[in-house]
Coordinates of N, CA and C in Angstrom, one line a residue:
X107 N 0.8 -1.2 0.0 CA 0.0 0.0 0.0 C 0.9 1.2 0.0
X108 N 0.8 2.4 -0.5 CA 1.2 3.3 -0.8 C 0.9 4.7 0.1
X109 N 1.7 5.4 0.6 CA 1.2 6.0 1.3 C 2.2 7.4 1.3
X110 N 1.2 8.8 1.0 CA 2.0 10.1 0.8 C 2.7 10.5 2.0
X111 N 4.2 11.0 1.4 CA 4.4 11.4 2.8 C 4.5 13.0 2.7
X112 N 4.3 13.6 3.6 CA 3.7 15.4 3.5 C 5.3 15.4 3.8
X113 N 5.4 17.4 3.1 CA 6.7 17.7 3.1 C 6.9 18.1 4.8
X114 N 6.2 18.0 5.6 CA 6.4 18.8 6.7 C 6.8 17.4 8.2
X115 N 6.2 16.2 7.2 CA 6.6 15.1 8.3 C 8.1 14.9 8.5
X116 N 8.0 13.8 9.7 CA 9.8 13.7 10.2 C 10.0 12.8 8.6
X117 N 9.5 11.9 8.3 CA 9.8 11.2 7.6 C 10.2 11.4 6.2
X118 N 9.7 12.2 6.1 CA 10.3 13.5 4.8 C 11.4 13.9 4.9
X119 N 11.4 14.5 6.0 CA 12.9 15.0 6.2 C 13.6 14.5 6.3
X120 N 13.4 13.1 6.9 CA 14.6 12.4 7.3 C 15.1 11.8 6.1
X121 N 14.4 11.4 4.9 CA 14.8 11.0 3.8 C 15.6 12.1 2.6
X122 N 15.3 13.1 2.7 CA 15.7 14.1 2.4 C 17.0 14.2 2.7
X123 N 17.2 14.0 4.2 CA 18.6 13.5 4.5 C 19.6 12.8 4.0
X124 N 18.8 11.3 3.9 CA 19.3 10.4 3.4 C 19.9 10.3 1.8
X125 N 18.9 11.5 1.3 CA 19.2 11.2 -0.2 C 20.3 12.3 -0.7
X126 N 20.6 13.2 0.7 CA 21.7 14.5 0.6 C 22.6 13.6 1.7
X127 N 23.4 12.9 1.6 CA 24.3 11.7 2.1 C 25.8 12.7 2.7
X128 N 26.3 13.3 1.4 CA 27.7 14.4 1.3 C 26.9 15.5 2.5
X129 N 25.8 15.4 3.5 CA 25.7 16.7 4.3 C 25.3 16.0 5.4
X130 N 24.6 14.8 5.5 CA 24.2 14.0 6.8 C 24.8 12.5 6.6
X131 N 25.4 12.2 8.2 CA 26.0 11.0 8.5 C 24.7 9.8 8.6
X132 N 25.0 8.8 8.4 CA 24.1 7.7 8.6 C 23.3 7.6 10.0
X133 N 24.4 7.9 11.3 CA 23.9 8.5 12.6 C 22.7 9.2 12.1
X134 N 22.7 10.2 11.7 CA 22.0 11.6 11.8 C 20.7 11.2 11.2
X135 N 20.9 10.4 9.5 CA 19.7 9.9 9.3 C 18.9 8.9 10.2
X136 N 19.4 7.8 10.7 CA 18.7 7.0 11.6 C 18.2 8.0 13.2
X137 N 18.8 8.7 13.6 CA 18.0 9.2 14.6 C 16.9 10.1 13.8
X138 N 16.9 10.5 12.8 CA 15.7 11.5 12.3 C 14.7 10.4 12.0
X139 N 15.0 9.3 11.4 CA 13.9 8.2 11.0 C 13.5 7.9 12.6
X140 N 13.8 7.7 13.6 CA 13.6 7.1 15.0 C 12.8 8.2 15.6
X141 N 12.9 9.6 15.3 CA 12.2 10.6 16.3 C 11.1 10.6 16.3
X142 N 9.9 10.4 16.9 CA 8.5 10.6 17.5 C 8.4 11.6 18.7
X143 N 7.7 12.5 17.9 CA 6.8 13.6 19.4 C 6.2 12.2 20.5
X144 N 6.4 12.3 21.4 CA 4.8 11.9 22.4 C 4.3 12.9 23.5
X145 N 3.1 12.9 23.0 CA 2.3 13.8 23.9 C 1.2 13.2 24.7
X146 N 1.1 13.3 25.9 CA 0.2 12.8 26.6 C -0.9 13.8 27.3
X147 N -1.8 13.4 27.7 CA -2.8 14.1 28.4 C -2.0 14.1 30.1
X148 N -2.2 15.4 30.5 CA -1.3 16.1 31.9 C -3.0 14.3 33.0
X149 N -2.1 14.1 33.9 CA -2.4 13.5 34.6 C -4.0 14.4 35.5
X150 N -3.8 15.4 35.4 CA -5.0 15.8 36.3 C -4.5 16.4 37.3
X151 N -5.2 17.2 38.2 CA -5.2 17.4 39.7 C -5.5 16.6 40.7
X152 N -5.7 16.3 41.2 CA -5.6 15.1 42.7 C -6.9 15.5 43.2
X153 N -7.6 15.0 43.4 CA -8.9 15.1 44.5 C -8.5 15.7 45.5
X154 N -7.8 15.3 46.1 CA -7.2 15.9 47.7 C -7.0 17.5 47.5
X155 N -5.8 17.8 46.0 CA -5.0 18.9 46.3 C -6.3 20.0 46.0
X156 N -7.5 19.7 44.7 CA -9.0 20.1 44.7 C -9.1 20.8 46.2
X157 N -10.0 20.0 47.1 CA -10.2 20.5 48.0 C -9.7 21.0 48.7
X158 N -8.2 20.9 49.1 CA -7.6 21.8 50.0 C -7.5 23.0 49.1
X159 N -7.7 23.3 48.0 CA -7.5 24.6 47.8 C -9.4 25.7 47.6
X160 N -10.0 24.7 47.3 CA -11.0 25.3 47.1 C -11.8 25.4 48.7
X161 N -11.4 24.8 49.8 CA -11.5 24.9 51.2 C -10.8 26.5 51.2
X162 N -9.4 26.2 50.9 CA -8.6 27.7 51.1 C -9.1 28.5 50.5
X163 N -9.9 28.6 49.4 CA -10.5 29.9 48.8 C -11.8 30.5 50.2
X164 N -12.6 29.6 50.5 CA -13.7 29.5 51.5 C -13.0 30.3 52.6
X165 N -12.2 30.4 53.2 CA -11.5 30.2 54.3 C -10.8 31.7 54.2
X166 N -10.4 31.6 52.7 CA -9.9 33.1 52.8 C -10.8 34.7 52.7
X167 N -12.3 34.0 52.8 CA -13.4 35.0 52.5 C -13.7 35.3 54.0
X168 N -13.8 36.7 54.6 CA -14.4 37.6 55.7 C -15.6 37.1 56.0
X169 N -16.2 36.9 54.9 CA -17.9 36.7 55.8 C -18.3 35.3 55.8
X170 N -17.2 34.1 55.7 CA -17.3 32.8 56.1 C -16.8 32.6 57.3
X171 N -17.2 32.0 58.1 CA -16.5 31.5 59.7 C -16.2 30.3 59.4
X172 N -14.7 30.1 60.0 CA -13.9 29.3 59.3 C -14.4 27.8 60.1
X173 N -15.2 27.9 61.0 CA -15.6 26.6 62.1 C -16.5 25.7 61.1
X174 N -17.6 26.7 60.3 CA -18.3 25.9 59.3 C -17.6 25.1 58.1
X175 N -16.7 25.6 57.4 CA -16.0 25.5 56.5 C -16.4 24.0 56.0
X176 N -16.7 23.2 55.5 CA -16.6 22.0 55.2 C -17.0 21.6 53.8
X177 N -17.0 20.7 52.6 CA -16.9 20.6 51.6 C -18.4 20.5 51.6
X178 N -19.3 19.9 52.1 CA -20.8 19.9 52.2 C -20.9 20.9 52.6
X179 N -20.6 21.6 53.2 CA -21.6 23.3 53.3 C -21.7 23.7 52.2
X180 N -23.2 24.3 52.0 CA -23.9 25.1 51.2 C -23.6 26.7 51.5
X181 N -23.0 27.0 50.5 CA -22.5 28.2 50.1 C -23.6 29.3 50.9
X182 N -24.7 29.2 50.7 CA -25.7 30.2 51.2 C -26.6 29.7 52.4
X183 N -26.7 28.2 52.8 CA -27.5 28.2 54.0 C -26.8 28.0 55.2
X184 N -25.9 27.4 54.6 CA -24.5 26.6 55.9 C -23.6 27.9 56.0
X185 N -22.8 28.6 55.0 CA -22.0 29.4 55.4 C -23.0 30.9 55.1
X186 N -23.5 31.2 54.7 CA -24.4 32.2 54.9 C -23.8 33.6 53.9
X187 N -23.6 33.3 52.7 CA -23.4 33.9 51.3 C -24.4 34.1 51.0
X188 N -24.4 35.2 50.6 CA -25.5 35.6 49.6 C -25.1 35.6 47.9
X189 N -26.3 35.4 47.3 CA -26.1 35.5 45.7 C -24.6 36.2 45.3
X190 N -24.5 37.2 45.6 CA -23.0 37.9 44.9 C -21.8 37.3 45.7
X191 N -21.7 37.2 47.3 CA -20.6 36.2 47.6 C -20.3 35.1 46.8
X192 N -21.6 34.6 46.3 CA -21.4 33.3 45.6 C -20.4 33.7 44.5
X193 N -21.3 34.2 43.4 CA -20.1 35.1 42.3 C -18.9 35.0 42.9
X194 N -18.5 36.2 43.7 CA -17.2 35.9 44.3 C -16.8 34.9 44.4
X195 N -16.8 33.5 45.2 CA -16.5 32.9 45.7 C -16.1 31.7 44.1
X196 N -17.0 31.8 43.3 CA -17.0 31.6 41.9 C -15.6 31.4 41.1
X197 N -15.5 33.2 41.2 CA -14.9 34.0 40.5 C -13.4 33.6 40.7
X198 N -12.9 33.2 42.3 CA -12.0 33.1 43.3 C -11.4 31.5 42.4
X199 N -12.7 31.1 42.6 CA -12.4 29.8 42.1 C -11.6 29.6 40.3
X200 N -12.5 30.4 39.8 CA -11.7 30.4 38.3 C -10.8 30.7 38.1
X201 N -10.0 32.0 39.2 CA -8.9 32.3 39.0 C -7.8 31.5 39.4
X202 N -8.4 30.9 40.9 CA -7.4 29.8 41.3 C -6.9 28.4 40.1
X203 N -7.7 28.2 39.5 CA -7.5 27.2 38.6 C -7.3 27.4 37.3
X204 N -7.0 28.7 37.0 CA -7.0 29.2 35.7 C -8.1 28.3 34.6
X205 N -9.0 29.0 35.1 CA -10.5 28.0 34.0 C -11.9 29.0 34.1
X206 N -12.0 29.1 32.8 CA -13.9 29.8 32.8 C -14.8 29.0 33.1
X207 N -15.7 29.5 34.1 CA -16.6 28.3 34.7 C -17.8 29.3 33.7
X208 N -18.7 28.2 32.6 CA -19.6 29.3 31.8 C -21.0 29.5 33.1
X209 N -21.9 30.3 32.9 CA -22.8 31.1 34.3 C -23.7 29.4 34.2
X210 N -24.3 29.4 33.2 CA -24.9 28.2 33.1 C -24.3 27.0 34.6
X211 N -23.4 26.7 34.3 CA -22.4 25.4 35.2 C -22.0 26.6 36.6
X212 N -21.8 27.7 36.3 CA -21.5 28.6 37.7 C -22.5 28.3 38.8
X213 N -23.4 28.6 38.0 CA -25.3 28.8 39.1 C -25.8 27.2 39.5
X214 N -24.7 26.2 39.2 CA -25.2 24.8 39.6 C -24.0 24.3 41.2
X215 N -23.4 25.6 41.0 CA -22.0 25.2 42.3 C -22.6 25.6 43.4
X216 N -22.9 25.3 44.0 CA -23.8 25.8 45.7 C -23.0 25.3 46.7
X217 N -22.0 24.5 47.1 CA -21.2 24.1 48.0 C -19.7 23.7 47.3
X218 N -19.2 23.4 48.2 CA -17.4 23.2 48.1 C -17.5 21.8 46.9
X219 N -18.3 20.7 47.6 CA -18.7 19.5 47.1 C -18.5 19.5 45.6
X220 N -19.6 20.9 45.2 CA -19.8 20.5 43.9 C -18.6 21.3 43.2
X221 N -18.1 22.5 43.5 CA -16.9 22.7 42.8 C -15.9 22.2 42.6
X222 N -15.7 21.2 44.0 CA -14.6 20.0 43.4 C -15.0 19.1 42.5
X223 N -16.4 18.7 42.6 CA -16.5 17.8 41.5 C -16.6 18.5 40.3
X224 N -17.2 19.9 40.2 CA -17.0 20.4 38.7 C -15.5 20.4 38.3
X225 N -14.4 21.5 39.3 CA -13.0 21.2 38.6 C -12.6 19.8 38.1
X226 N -12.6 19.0 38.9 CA -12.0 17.5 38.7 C -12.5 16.7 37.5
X227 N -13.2 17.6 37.1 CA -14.0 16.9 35.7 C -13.4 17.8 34.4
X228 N -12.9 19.1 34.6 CA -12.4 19.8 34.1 C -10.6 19.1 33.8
X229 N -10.1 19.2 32.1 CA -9.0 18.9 32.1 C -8.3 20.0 31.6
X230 N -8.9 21.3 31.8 CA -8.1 22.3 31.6 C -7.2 23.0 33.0
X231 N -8.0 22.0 34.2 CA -7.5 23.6 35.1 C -6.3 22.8 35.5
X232 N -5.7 24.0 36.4 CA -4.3 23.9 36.6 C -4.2 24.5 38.4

């Protein structure tokens, strides 16, 4: 079977190599024939490291008392936020993890709980 090779692949080049002999050593072509990128997907954040930081966001807010703090508390009945602390508290979160939470998925986060489970589902944040 026959198969194009694009001018931009290693395999191109590396033949290109091969067939310009008087400027590349036999070394030089075989490691060009042998090179592969690999790219993997980043392993993720840790469940654990999740909530200790999204606890620390909680914790670092004035109008939370830090005795309630817990991953089950509800942002407005347990720690006693109002609609805009929530935003904040939101907001806090997106920056900590470098990630847009869209309003849609924002207005579904009501406790610690669920923003860990939203991030940890997320393979952008950081």
């Amino acid at each position: 079977m026959f198969r194009a090779i694009r001018p931009t692949s290693t395999l191109y080049r590396a033949s290109a190599l091969y067939k310009n002999a008087a400027v590349s050593s036999p070394a030089r072509v075989s490691m060009a024939m042998n090179f592969a990128r690999m790219y993997s997907a980043g392993a993720g954040l840790a469940r654990s490291d999740v909530e200790k930081r999204v606890l620390d966001i909680l914790a670092g807010f004035n109008k939370v008392d830090a005795k309630k703090i817990s991953l089950k508390a509800n942002f407005n009945a347990d720690l006693g936020l109002d609609s805009l602390d929530t935003v904040e508290v939101v907001m806090a979160i997106e920056e900590e993890f470098s990630i847009e939470i869209p309003d849609k998925d924002a207005d579904e986060i009501k406790s610690a709980e669920q923003a860990v489970e939203y991030i940890s589902k997320r393979d952008d944040a950081h």
